């Protein structure tokens, strides 16, 4: 069993819809939770970063962490075609060694 | 805005040949990482440097892969000999420090390797 599980299925949504992505993890030592966005033929870029359980909002993006269930989520409101990318969850326990999920390819259709 | 530079962006090589990738991290970043990302997968850490020292190379296939960061600035990752299964994106990332917490890792654009 991998440390981080992310269902890699592609996701197509119409413009303006809410995108919901999630990951589960098995290592209870993980303390830091991140979402990276990766455009085609580019390196990942950090989108959201949370430390504790709860919600964190940044514009149209909301990250949720539930440590008791070992479950994290990313929500994108009012999705735009420019949000079309692969979204990777990542986490670590403070040594900066990131464990990534497989990524979800999101396509927002105009 | 400072960025992590990588070259080449694309590389096609035949199996059993040697191949090398170069990375120049953001100026002042002490920690440098090399990741391998197979198509449809998330990046997996190959090696982590703190300045010129290797702090984690547990996932580096040392029989064919080597990495160096001689002056604690830029870094080279080498594969010799390349195998078909090495076809992947090789990503370099850097961050200000490694110990005592976690810091954002800034990724370069990657080198896409195809082994034929």
PDB file of N, CA and C in Angstrom, chain A residues 18 39 71:
ATOM      1  N   UNK A  18     -18.054  23.163  -9.557  1.00  0.00           N
ATOM      2  CA  UNK A  18     -17.140  22.936  -8.437  1.00  0.00           C
ATOM      3  C   UNK A  18     -16.359  21.647  -8.712  1.00  0.00           C
ATOM      4  N   UNK A  39       0.799  22.046 -14.862  1.00  0.00           N
ATOM      5  CA  UNK A  39       0.343  22.199 -16.236  1.00  0.00           C
ATOM      6  C   UNK A  39       1.165  21.280 -17.125  1.00  0.00           C
ATOM      7  N   UNK A  71      -7.536  11.988   5.545  1.00  0.00           N
ATOM      8  CA  UNK A  71      -8.228  12.326   4.307  1.00  0.00           C
ATOM      9  C   UNK A  71      -8.054  13.812   4.070  1.00  0.00           C
TER      10      UNK A  71
END
